[in-house]
PDB file of C-alpha atoms and ligand atoms in Angstrom:
ATOM      1  CA  HIS A   1       6.538 -14.867  -3.864  1.00  0.00           C
ATOM      2  CA  ILE A   2       5.004 -12.166  -1.749  1.00  0.00           C
ATOM      3  CA  VAL A   3       1.478 -12.361  -0.350  1.00  0.00           C
ATOM      4  CA  CYS A   4      -0.337  -9.049   0.201  1.00  0.00           C
ATOM      5  CA  ALA A   5      -3.427  -9.093   2.406  1.00  0.00           C
ATOM      6  CA  GLY A   6      -5.976  -6.365   2.964  1.00  0.00           C
ATOM      7  CA  HIS A   7      -8.090  -4.048   0.901  1.00  0.00           C
ATOM      8  CA  ILE A   8      -9.106  -4.299  -2.714  1.00  0.00           C
ATOM      9  CA  ASN A   9     -11.213  -1.217  -3.442  1.00  0.00           C
ATOM     10  CA  TRP A  10     -12.737   0.816  -6.205  1.00  0.00           C
ATOM     11  CA  ASP A  11     -11.246   4.326  -6.219  1.00  0.00           C
ATOM     12  CA  VAL A  12     -13.186   7.351  -7.404  1.00  0.00           C
ATOM     13  CA  ARG A  13     -10.697  10.203  -7.637  1.00  0.00           C
ATOM     14  CA  LEU A  14     -12.044  13.717  -7.624  1.00  0.00           C
ATOM     15  CA  HIS A  15      -9.470  16.302  -8.655  1.00  0.00           C
ATOM     16  CA  VAL A  16     -10.514  19.454  -6.822  1.00  0.00           C
ATOM     17  CA  ASP A  17      -9.281  23.027  -6.602  1.00  0.00           C
ATOM     18  CA  ARG A  18      -9.163  22.719  -2.816  1.00  0.00           C
ATOM     19  CA  LEU A  19      -9.923  20.160  -0.124  1.00  0.00           C
ATOM     20  CA  PRO A  20     -13.044  21.491   1.599  1.00  0.00           C
ATOM     21  CA  THR A  21     -12.793  22.431   5.274  1.00  0.00           C
ATOM     22  CA  PRO A  22     -15.939  22.364   7.471  1.00  0.00           C
ATOM     23  CA  ASP A  23     -18.517  24.664   5.927  1.00  0.00           C
ATOM     24  CA  GLY A  24     -16.294  25.126   2.858  1.00  0.00           C
ATOM     25  CA  GLU A  25     -16.751  24.031  -0.732  1.00  0.00           C
ATOM     26  CA  GLY A  26     -14.372  22.770  -3.414  1.00  0.00           C
ATOM     27  CA  LEU A  27     -14.790  22.525  -7.165  1.00  0.00           C
ATOM     28  CA  ILE A  28     -14.457  19.140  -8.874  1.00  0.00           C
ATOM     29  CA  LYS A  29     -12.390  19.659 -12.007  1.00  0.00           C
ATOM     30  CA  ARG A  30     -11.937  16.069 -13.145  1.00  0.00           C
ATOM     31  CA  ARG A  31     -13.073  12.633 -12.084  1.00  0.00           C
ATOM     32  CA  HIS A  32     -11.346   9.296 -12.646  1.00  0.00           C
ATOM     33  CA  GLU A  33     -12.155   5.779 -11.515  1.00  0.00           C
ATOM     34  CA  SER A  34      -9.922   2.747 -11.165  1.00  0.00           C
ATOM     35  CA  GLY A  35      -9.168  -0.231  -9.008  1.00  0.00           C
ATOM     36  CA  GLY A  36      -7.296   0.555  -5.799  1.00  0.00           C
ATOM     37  CA  GLY A  37      -6.827  -0.538  -2.199  1.00  0.00           C
ATOM     38  CA  SER A  38      -3.501  -0.874  -0.479  1.00  0.00           C
ATOM     39  CA  ALA A  39      -3.032  -4.641  -0.747  1.00  0.00           C
ATOM     40  CA  ALA A  40      -3.967  -4.546  -4.423  1.00  0.00           C
ATOM     41  CA  ASN A  41      -1.702  -1.577  -5.134  1.00  0.00           C
ATOM     42  CA  VAL A  42       1.363  -3.144  -3.511  1.00  0.00           C
ATOM     43  CA  ALA A  43       0.786  -6.438  -5.342  1.00  0.00           C
ATOM     44  CA  VAL A  44       0.480  -4.630  -8.690  1.00  0.00           C
ATOM     45  CA  GLY A  45       3.718  -2.739  -7.978  1.00  0.00           C
ATOM     46  CA  LEU A  46       5.535  -5.973  -7.126  1.00  0.00           C
ATOM     47  CA  ALA A  47       4.336  -7.593 -10.355  1.00  0.00           C
ATOM     48  CA  GLU A  48       5.416  -4.554 -12.371  1.00  0.00           C
ATOM     49  CA  LEU A  49       8.902  -5.015 -10.951  1.00  0.00           C
ATOM     50  CA  GLY A  50       8.957  -8.621 -12.090  1.00  0.00           C
ATOM     51  CA  GLY A  51       8.035 -10.330  -8.820  1.00  0.00           C
ATOM     52  CA  ALA A  52       5.451 -12.985  -8.109  1.00  0.00           C
ATOM     53  CA  SER A  53       2.683 -11.536  -5.970  1.00  0.00           C
ATOM     54  CA  HIS A  54      -0.602 -12.761  -4.555  1.00  0.00           C
ATOM     55  CA  VAL A  55      -3.463 -10.783  -3.063  1.00  0.00           C
ATOM     56  CA  LEU A  56      -5.863 -11.868  -0.340  1.00  0.00           C
ATOM     57  CA  GLY A  57      -8.971  -9.722  -0.126  1.00  0.00           C
ATOM     58  CA  SER A  58     -12.672  -9.370  -0.802  1.00  0.00           C
ATOM     59  CA  VAL A  59     -14.947  -7.493  -3.164  1.00  0.00           C
ATOM     60  CA  GLY A  60     -18.685  -7.323  -3.817  1.00  0.00           C
ATOM     61  CA  ASP A  61     -20.569  -9.246  -6.461  1.00  0.00           C
ATOM     62  CA  ASP A  62     -20.746  -6.218  -8.742  1.00  0.00           C
ATOM     63  CA  GLU A  63     -19.073  -4.641 -11.731  1.00  0.00           C
ATOM     64  CA  ARG A  64     -16.614  -2.646  -9.643  1.00  0.00           C
ATOM     65  CA  GLY A  65     -15.470  -5.789  -7.868  1.00  0.00           C
ATOM     66  CA  ALA A  66     -15.028  -7.569 -11.187  1.00  0.00           C
ATOM     67  CA  LYS A  67     -13.020  -4.654 -12.590  1.00  0.00           C
ATOM     68  CA  ALA A  68     -10.868  -4.334  -9.468  1.00  0.00           C
ATOM     69  CA  THR A  69     -10.091  -8.061  -9.748  1.00  0.00           C
ATOM     70  CA  ARG A  70      -9.388  -7.818 -13.466  1.00  0.00           C
ATOM     71  CA  ARG A  71      -6.880  -5.050 -12.774  1.00  0.00           C
ATOM     72  CA  LEU A  72      -4.935  -7.547 -10.635  1.00  0.00           C
ATOM     73  CA  GLU A  73      -5.076 -10.290 -13.244  1.00  0.00           C
ATOM     74  CA  ASP A  74      -4.026  -7.904 -16.002  1.00  0.00           C
ATOM     75  CA  ALA A  75      -0.963  -6.912 -13.947  1.00  0.00           C
ATOM     76  CA  GLY A  76       0.016 -10.562 -13.488  1.00  0.00           C
ATOM     77  CA  VAL A  77      -0.977 -10.734  -9.812  1.00  0.00           C
ATOM     78  CA  GLU A  78      -2.490 -13.951  -8.469  1.00  0.00           C
ATOM     79  CA  PRO A  79      -5.774 -12.881  -6.835  1.00  0.00           C
ATOM     80  CA  HIS A  80      -7.393 -14.883  -4.040  1.00  0.00           C
ATOM     81  CA  VAL A  81     -10.531 -12.816  -3.856  1.00  0.00           C
ATOM     82  CA  ARG A  82     -13.628 -13.645  -1.874  1.00  0.00           C
ATOM     83  CA  THR A  83     -16.783 -12.256  -3.468  1.00  0.00           C
ATOM     84  CA  VAL A  84     -19.559 -11.396  -1.012  1.00  0.00           C
ATOM     85  CA  GLY A  85     -23.100 -10.038  -1.099  1.00  0.00           C
ATOM     86  CA  LYS A  86     -22.153  -6.475  -0.219  1.00  0.00           C
ATOM     87  CA  ALA A  87     -21.100  -3.669  -2.552  1.00  0.00           C
ATOM     88  CA  THR A  88     -17.404  -3.385  -3.375  1.00  0.00           C
ATOM     89  CA  THR A  89     -15.861  -0.743  -1.108  1.00  0.00           C
ATOM     90  CA  VAL A  90     -15.547   2.628  -2.816  1.00  0.00           C
ATOM     91  CA  LYS A  91     -12.985   5.218  -1.762  1.00  0.00           C
ATOM     92  CA  TYR A  92     -13.747   8.765  -2.785  1.00  0.00           C
ATOM     93  CA  ILE A  93     -10.317  10.346  -2.986  1.00  0.00           C
ATOM     94  CA  LEU A  94     -10.164  14.114  -3.146  1.00  0.00           C
ATOM     95  CA  VAL A  95      -6.897  15.257  -4.717  1.00  0.00           C
ATOM     96  CA  ASP A  96      -6.019  18.944  -4.605  1.00  0.00           C
ATOM     97  CA  GLU A  97      -3.711  20.860  -6.927  1.00  0.00           C
ATOM     98  CA  ALA A  98      -0.689  20.158  -4.716  1.00  0.00           C
ATOM     99  CA  GLY A  99      -1.379  16.415  -4.947  1.00  0.00           C
ATOM    100  CA  ASP A 100      -2.530  16.248  -1.317  1.00  0.00           C
ATOM    101  CA  VAL A 101      -5.420  13.913  -0.640  1.00  0.00           C
ATOM    102  CA  ALA A 102      -8.379  13.403   1.700  1.00  0.00           C
ATOM    103  CA  LEU A 103     -10.436  10.225   1.634  1.00  0.00           C
ATOM    104  CA  LEU A 104     -13.984   9.086   2.280  1.00  0.00           C
ATOM    105  CA  GLY A 105     -14.781   5.397   2.169  1.00  0.00           C
ATOM    106  CA  THR A 106     -17.941   3.308   2.103  1.00  0.00           C
ATOM    107  CA  ASP A 107     -18.495   0.424   4.483  1.00  0.00           C
ATOM    108  CA  GLY A 108     -18.367  -2.188   1.731  1.00  0.00           C
ATOM    109  CA  ALA A 109     -17.031  -5.641   1.088  1.00  0.00           C
ATOM    110  CA  ASN A 110     -13.337  -4.980   1.672  1.00  0.00           C
ATOM    111  CA  GLU A 111     -13.110  -6.572   5.144  1.00  0.00           C
ATOM    112  CA  SER A 112     -15.009  -9.772   4.364  1.00  0.00           C
ATOM    113  CA  PHE A 113     -11.889 -11.862   3.804  1.00  0.00           C
ATOM    114  CA  GLY A 114     -11.216 -14.022   6.859  1.00  0.00           C
ATOM    115  CA  ALA A 115      -8.186 -16.161   7.643  1.00  0.00           C
ATOM    116  CA  ASP A 116     -10.235 -19.282   6.780  1.00  0.00           C
ATOM    117  CA  ASP A 117     -10.592 -17.985   3.218  1.00  0.00           C
ATOM    118  CA  LEU A 118      -6.837 -18.383   2.828  1.00  0.00           C
ATOM    119  CA  PRO A 119      -6.057 -21.068   0.238  1.00  0.00           C
ATOM    120  CA  VAL A 120      -3.938 -23.564   2.179  1.00  0.00           C
ATOM    121  CA  ALA A 121      -0.768 -23.483   0.079  1.00  0.00           C
ATOM    122  CA  THR A 122      -0.635 -19.723  -0.520  1.00  0.00           C
ATOM    123  CA  LEU A 123       1.655 -18.895   2.382  1.00  0.00           C
ATOM    124  CA  GLU A 124       3.957 -21.881   1.855  1.00  0.00           C
ATOM    125  CA  GLY A 125       7.406 -20.692   0.853  1.00  0.00           C
ATOM    126  CA  ALA A 126       6.379 -17.020   0.771  1.00  0.00           C
ATOM    127  CA  GLY A 127       9.276 -14.560   1.058  1.00  0.00           C
ATOM    128  CA  ALA A 128       6.995 -12.063   2.733  1.00  0.00           C
ATOM    129  CA  LEU A 129       3.464 -11.663   4.005  1.00  0.00           C
ATOM    130  CA  HIS A 130       2.577  -7.995   3.667  1.00  0.00           C
ATOM    131  CA  LEU A 131      -0.381  -7.039   5.861  1.00  0.00           C
ATOM    132  CA  THR A 132      -2.139  -3.761   5.239  1.00  0.00           C
ATOM    133  CA  GLY A 133      -4.912  -1.974   7.139  1.00  0.00           C
ATOM    134  CA  GLN A 134      -7.702  -4.541   7.600  1.00  0.00           C
ATOM    135  CA  ASP A 135      -9.658  -6.382  10.264  1.00  0.00           C
ATOM    136  CA  PRO A 136      -7.143  -6.868  13.136  1.00  0.00           C
ATOM    137  CA  GLU A 137      -8.298 -10.435  13.898  1.00  0.00           C
ATOM    138  CA  THR A 138      -7.769 -11.514  10.312  1.00  0.00           C
ATOM    139  CA  ALA A 139      -4.390  -9.816  10.113  1.00  0.00           C
ATOM    140  CA  ALA A 140      -3.241 -11.452  13.358  1.00  0.00           C
ATOM    141  CA  GLU A 141      -4.412 -14.911  12.276  1.00  0.00           C
ATOM    142  CA  LEU A 142      -2.721 -14.636   8.873  1.00  0.00           C
ATOM    143  CA  ALA A 143       0.492 -13.584  10.613  1.00  0.00           C
ATOM    144  CA  ARG A 144       0.249 -16.604  12.917  1.00  0.00           C
ATOM    145  CA  ARG A 145      -0.059 -18.911   9.926  1.00  0.00           C
ATOM    146  CA  ALA A 146       3.059 -17.564   8.225  1.00  0.00           C
ATOM    147  CA  SER A 147       6.108 -19.776   8.618  1.00  0.00           C
ATOM    148  CA  PRO A 148       9.133 -18.455  10.550  1.00  0.00           C
ATOM    149  CA  GLU A 149      11.063 -17.967   7.274  1.00  0.00           C
ATOM    150  CA  THR A 150       8.423 -15.607   5.916  1.00  0.00           C
ATOM    151  CA  VAL A 151       9.042 -11.934   6.674  1.00  0.00           C
ATOM    152  CA  VAL A 152       5.828 -10.525   8.132  1.00  0.00           C
ATOM    153  CA  SER A 153       5.424  -6.852   7.324  1.00  0.00           C
ATOM    154  CA  PHE A 154       2.629  -4.506   8.233  1.00  0.00           C
ATOM    155  CA  ASP A 155       1.527  -1.138   6.929  1.00  0.00           C
ATOM    156  CA  PRO A 156      -1.513  -0.236   9.035  1.00  0.00           C
ATOM    157  CA  GLY A 157      -2.288   2.874   6.975  1.00  0.00           C
ATOM    158  CA  ARG A 158      -4.309   5.995   7.634  1.00  0.00           C
ATOM    159  CA  ARG A 159      -6.738   4.535  10.135  1.00  0.00           C
ATOM    160  CA  ALA A 160      -4.021   2.888  12.240  1.00  0.00           C
ATOM    161  CA  ALA A 161      -4.847   4.869  15.364  1.00  0.00           C
ATOM    162  CA  ASP A 162      -8.550   3.926  15.218  1.00  0.00           C
ATOM    163  CA  ARG A 163      -7.980   0.194  15.521  1.00  0.00           C
ATOM    164  CA  ASP A 164      -6.393  -2.146  18.024  1.00  0.00           C
ATOM    165  CA  TYR A 165      -3.602  -3.973  16.233  1.00  0.00           C
ATOM    166  CA  ASP A 166      -1.791  -5.173  19.369  1.00  0.00           C
ATOM    167  CA  ALA A 167      -2.357  -8.834  18.431  1.00  0.00           C
ATOM    168  CA  VAL A 168      -0.709  -8.181  15.058  1.00  0.00           C
ATOM    169  CA  PHE A 169       2.354  -6.253  16.222  1.00  0.00           C
ATOM    170  CA  GLY A 170       3.684  -9.253  18.139  1.00  0.00           C
ATOM    171  CA  HIS A 171       4.176 -11.136  14.844  1.00  0.00           C
ATOM    172  CA  VAL A 172       5.573  -8.276  12.797  1.00  0.00           C
ATOM    173  CA  ASP A 173       9.178  -8.274  11.590  1.00  0.00           C
ATOM    174  CA  LEU A 174       8.934  -5.031   9.653  1.00  0.00           C
ATOM    175  CA  LEU A 175       6.569  -2.096  10.153  1.00  0.00           C
ATOM    176  CA  PHE A 176       5.899   0.662   7.603  1.00  0.00           C
ATOM    177  CA  VAL A 177       4.568   3.969   8.927  1.00  0.00           C
ATOM    178  CA  ASN A 178       4.391   7.501   7.552  1.00  0.00           C
ATOM    179  CA  ALA A 179       5.429  10.508   9.625  1.00  0.00           C
ATOM    180  CA  ARG A 180       1.953  11.041  11.059  1.00  0.00           C
ATOM    181  CA  GLU A 181       1.404   7.383  11.896  1.00  0.00           C
ATOM    182  CA  ALA A 182       4.828   7.252  13.543  1.00  0.00           C
ATOM    183  CA  GLN A 183       3.540   9.744  16.125  1.00  0.00           C
ATOM    184  CA  ALA A 184       0.442   7.643  16.815  1.00  0.00           C
ATOM    185  CA  ILE A 185       2.036   4.191  17.003  1.00  0.00           C
ATOM    186  CA  ASP A 186       4.521   3.258  19.686  1.00  0.00           C
ATOM    187  CA  VAL A 187       5.513  -0.386  19.283  1.00  0.00           C
ATOM    188  CA  ASP A 188       8.579  -2.508  19.562  1.00  0.00           C
ATOM    189  CA  VAL A 189       9.180  -4.422  16.320  1.00  0.00           C
ATOM    190  CA  PRO A 190      12.532  -5.481  14.859  1.00  0.00           C
ATOM    191  CA  ILE A 191      12.507  -3.092  11.886  1.00  0.00           C
ATOM    192  CA  ILE A 192      10.600   0.164  11.398  1.00  0.00           C
ATOM    193  CA  VAL A 193      10.624   1.903   8.022  1.00  0.00           C
ATOM    194  CA  THR A 194       9.318   5.456   8.286  1.00  0.00           C
ATOM    195  CA  LYS A 195       8.103   7.166   5.102  1.00  0.00           C
ATOM    196  CA  LEU A 196       8.751  10.903   5.172  1.00  0.00           C
ATOM    197  CA  GLY A 197       7.081  12.175   1.997  1.00  0.00           C
ATOM    198  CA  ALA A 198       9.374  14.439  -0.052  1.00  0.00           C
ATOM    199  CA  LYS A 199      12.075  13.919   2.618  1.00  0.00           C
ATOM    200  CA  GLY A 200      12.419  10.232   1.736  1.00  0.00           C
ATOM    201  CA  ALA A 201      12.499   7.551   4.403  1.00  0.00           C
ATOM    202  CA  THR A 202      14.395   6.062   7.327  1.00  0.00           C
ATOM    203  CA  TRP A 203      15.077   2.538   8.468  1.00  0.00           C
ATOM    204  CA  ALA A 204      15.524   1.640  12.134  1.00  0.00           C
ATOM    205  CA  GLY A 205      16.665  -1.927  12.617  1.00  0.00           C
ATOM    206  CA  PRO A 206      19.057  -4.124  14.586  1.00  0.00           C
ATOM    207  CA  ASP A 207      22.082  -2.581  12.851  1.00  0.00           C
ATOM    208  CA  GLY A 208      21.052   0.982  13.603  1.00  0.00           C
ATOM    209  CA  VAL A 209      19.444   3.731  11.598  1.00  0.00           C
ATOM    210  CA  VAL A 210      19.735   4.321   7.851  1.00  0.00           C
ATOM    211  CA  GLU A 211      18.430   7.513   6.269  1.00  0.00           C
ATOM    212  CA  SER A 212      17.698   8.004   2.609  1.00  0.00           C
ATOM    213  CA  PRO A 213      16.699  11.373   1.139  1.00  0.00           C
ATOM    214  CA  GLY A 214      13.677  11.761  -1.105  1.00  0.00           C
ATOM    215  CA  ILE A 215      14.061  12.183  -4.843  1.00  0.00           C
ATOM    216  CA  ASP A 216      13.126  15.551  -6.333  1.00  0.00           C
ATOM    217  CA  VAL A 217      10.132  15.387  -8.619  1.00  0.00           C
ATOM    218  CA  GLU A 218       9.178  18.049 -11.158  1.00  0.00           C
ATOM    219  CA  ALA A 219       5.536  18.075 -10.104  1.00  0.00           C
ATOM    220  CA  VAL A 220       3.554  16.299  -7.450  1.00  0.00           C
ATOM    221  CA  VAL A 221       0.440  15.201  -9.326  1.00  0.00           C
ATOM    222  CA  ASP A 222      -1.242  12.814  -6.897  1.00  0.00           C
ATOM    223  CA  THR A 223       0.163  11.232  -3.749  1.00  0.00           C
ATOM    224  CA  THR A 224      -2.381   8.363  -3.846  1.00  0.00           C
ATOM    225  CA  GLY A 225      -0.506   5.089  -3.729  1.00  0.00           C
ATOM    226  CA  ALA A 226       2.922   6.615  -2.993  1.00  0.00           C
ATOM    227  CA  GLY A 227       3.303   4.523   0.139  1.00  0.00           C
ATOM    228  CA  ASP A 228       2.162   1.400  -1.711  1.00  0.00           C
ATOM    229  CA  ALA A 229       4.641   1.896  -4.564  1.00  0.00           C
ATOM    230  CA  PHE A 230       7.294   2.572  -1.912  1.00  0.00           C
ATOM    231  CA  ALA A 231       6.531  -0.771  -0.225  1.00  0.00           C
ATOM    232  CA  ALA A 232       6.654  -2.632  -3.549  1.00  0.00           C
ATOM    233  CA  GLY A 233      10.060  -1.160  -4.346  1.00  0.00           C
ATOM    234  CA  PHE A 234      11.325  -1.759  -0.841  1.00  0.00           C
ATOM    235  CA  PHE A 235      10.471  -5.477  -0.859  1.00  0.00           C
ATOM    236  CA  THR A 236      11.757  -6.098  -4.329  1.00  0.00           C
ATOM    237  CA  ALA A 237      15.170  -4.742  -3.407  1.00  0.00           C
ATOM    238  CA  TRP A 238      15.346  -5.865   0.205  1.00  0.00           C
ATOM    239  CA  LEU A 239      14.343  -9.504  -0.258  1.00  0.00           C
ATOM    240  CA  ASP A 240      17.009  -9.618  -2.951  1.00  0.00           C
ATOM    241  CA  ASP A 241      20.047  -8.617  -0.858  1.00  0.00           C
ATOM    242  CA  ARG A 242      18.844  -7.393   2.584  1.00  0.00           C
ATOM    243  CA  ASP A 243      20.660  -4.110   2.112  1.00  0.00           C
ATOM    244  CA  PRO A 244      18.524  -1.442   3.804  1.00  0.00           C
ATOM    245  CA  ALA A 245      20.291   1.499   2.111  1.00  0.00           C
ATOM    246  CA  ARG A 246      19.624   0.123  -1.362  1.00  0.00           C
ATOM    247  CA  ALA A 247      16.065  -0.896  -0.441  1.00  0.00           C
ATOM    248  CA  LEU A 248      15.301   2.644   0.750  1.00  0.00           C
ATOM    249  CA  ARG A 249      16.755   4.177  -2.419  1.00  0.00           C
ATOM    250  CA  VAL A 250      14.701   1.916  -4.677  1.00  0.00           C
ATOM    251  CA  ALA A 251      11.621   2.504  -2.506  1.00  0.00           C
ATOM    252  CA  ASN A 252      12.048   6.290  -2.641  1.00  0.00           C
ATOM    253  CA  ALA A 253      12.391   6.101  -6.422  1.00  0.00           C
ATOM    254  CA  CYS A 254       9.130   4.142  -6.593  1.00  0.00           C
ATOM    255  CA  GLY A 255       7.385   6.621  -4.252  1.00  0.00           C
ATOM    256  CA  ALA A 256       8.636   9.509  -6.390  1.00  0.00           C
ATOM    257  CA  LEU A 257       7.351   7.778  -9.538  1.00  0.00           C
ATOM    258  CA  ALA A 258       3.947   7.323  -7.863  1.00  0.00           C
ATOM    259  CA  VAL A 259       3.517  10.992  -6.917  1.00  0.00           C
ATOM    260  CA  GLY A 260       4.168  11.945 -10.533  1.00  0.00           C
ATOM    261  CA  GLU A 261       1.326   9.731 -11.788  1.00  0.00           C
ATOM    262  CA  GLU A 262      -2.398  10.108 -11.338  1.00  0.00           C
ATOM    263  CA  GLY A 263      -4.106   7.424  -9.336  1.00  0.00           C
ATOM    264  CA  PRO A 264      -2.662   4.453  -7.499  1.00  0.00           C
ATOM    265  CA  ASP A 265      -0.880   2.904 -10.464  1.00  0.00           C
ATOM    266  CA  ALA A 266       2.705   4.102 -10.498  1.00  0.00           C
ATOM    267  CA  ASN A 267       3.667   2.182 -13.679  1.00  0.00           C
ATOM    268  CA  LEU A 268       6.849   0.967 -12.036  1.00  0.00           C
ATOM    269  CA  SER A 269       9.724  -0.424 -14.050  1.00  0.00           C
ATOM    270  CA  TRP A 270      13.419  -0.901 -13.377  1.00  0.00           C
ATOM    271  CA  GLU A 271      14.196   1.424 -16.252  1.00  0.00           C
ATOM    272  CA  ARG A 272      12.149   4.235 -14.698  1.00  0.00           C
ATOM    273  CA  ILE A 273      13.693   3.537 -11.277  1.00  0.00           C
ATOM    274  CA  GLU A 274      17.208   3.844 -12.743  1.00  0.00           C
ATOM    275  CA  THR A 275      16.265   7.171 -14.328  1.00  0.00           C
ATOM    276  CA  MET A 276      15.016   8.440 -10.967  1.00  0.00           C
ATOM    277  CA  LEU A 277      18.159   7.262  -9.173  1.00  0.00           C
ATOM    278  CA  ASP A 278      20.394   9.006 -11.708  1.00  0.00           C
ATOM    279  CA  ARG A 279      18.958  12.412 -10.763  1.00  0.00           C
TER     280      ARG A 279
HETATM  281  P1  LIG B   1       2.133   7.530   2.596  1.00  0.00           P
HETATM  282  O1  LIG B   1       1.821   7.740   1.128  1.00  0.00           O
HETATM  283  O2  LIG B   1       2.132   6.097   2.972  1.00  0.00           O
HETATM  284  O3  LIG B   1       1.327   8.387   3.513  1.00  0.00           O
HETATM  285  P2  LIG B   1       4.448   9.268   2.280  1.00  0.00           P
HETATM  286  O4  LIG B   1       3.559  10.416   2.045  1.00  0.00           O
HETATM  287  O5  LIG B   1       5.619   9.474   3.158  1.00  0.00           O
HETATM  288  O6  LIG B   1       3.658   7.987   2.816  1.00  0.00           O
HETATM  289  O7  LIG B   1       4.977   8.785   0.845  1.00  0.00           O
HETATM  290  C1  LIG B   1       5.609   7.527   0.653  1.00  0.00           C
HETATM  291  C2  LIG B   1       6.894   7.686  -0.078  1.00  0.00           C
HETATM  292  O8  LIG B   1       6.663   8.268  -1.375  1.00  0.00           O
HETATM  293  C3  LIG B   1       7.923   8.598   0.590  1.00  0.00           C
HETATM  294  O9  LIG B   1       8.663   7.912   1.567  1.00  0.00           O
HETATM  295  C4  LIG B   1       8.765   9.004  -0.615  1.00  0.00           C
HETATM  296  O10 LIG B   1       9.633   7.960  -0.979  1.00  0.00           O
HETATM  297  C5  LIG B   1       7.717   9.149  -1.716  1.00  0.00           C
HETATM  298  N1  LIG B   1       7.196  10.530  -1.785  1.00  0.00           N
HETATM  299  C6  LIG B   1       6.051  11.008  -1.232  1.00  0.00           C
HETATM  300  N2  LIG B   1       5.893  12.314  -1.493  1.00  0.00           N
HETATM  301  C7  LIG B   1       6.958  12.680  -2.261  1.00  0.00           C
HETATM  302  C8  LIG B   1       7.380  13.905  -2.882  1.00  0.00           C
HETATM  303  N3  LIG B   1       6.675  15.036  -2.762  1.00  0.00           N
HETATM  304  N4  LIG B   1       8.548  13.888  -3.572  1.00  0.00           N
HETATM  305  C9  LIG B   1       9.285  12.761  -3.714  1.00  0.00           C
HETATM  306  N5  LIG B   1       8.932  11.581  -3.150  1.00  0.00           N
HETATM  307  C10 LIG B   1       7.792  11.534  -2.438  1.00  0.00           C
END
């Protein structure tokens, strides 16, 4: 199984005609709400691809927290969710007509999960511990508790540059970054997977560099969750046979499926991945 740790959020997606710049104004054309958060999204993607996944995270004692947790259960994910007396974190996600996004988040319950909330047996025998952007202390402590056989991966996400993750990087076997984050983060970890949007992704590991082109999509609807679907596809393939070229292809197919769907749910399936790879 794979354990995903980090944010479980409530997403409010505002589809706008343009992302406002300072002093500018956009028009909200549609509004959708659903469960989100990187750790939750990756775990849902893994379950959709037939894997066993667990989530470690925290929500508020409110309806949004209950719904965000139910989303995990409905997908077949095993949630280890701490409920606290703070509102569930809400992300307001502005999505423009090109599928580009800008986010605003509330300071809610999503960082209230501490390493001591970890159920003792959860990490035992895990194939991977996937850490996402979260409190650095918690991330570092979870990584320390993973056994040497467990692959520790880390996707620090959009706010990577704002936080000091030095204590985490020392435990990381595999780092996911996008092109922008790659500029901001300079660390030495065994494997770095760089997500390059429509251009696909690259792998830099002990055996050298592997490049994999992106898959053409008819329309980019919403890039929310593309990186999370990518990670789910990557792990599912890579833990199976450790072939980076195949893992990148499957991951790019999952990312491409995600950008064609509204919201974080990419509705992944092996059948849809095969269709993408046949293009
Ligand atoms: P993140 O969403 O984490 O910021 P990217 O924007 O690079 O990272 O997207 C993650 C992955 O999703 C990419 O590596 C690629 O596989 C896929 N992807 C993103 N945008 C597109 C696109 N326009 N066309 C096809 N695939 C895409």
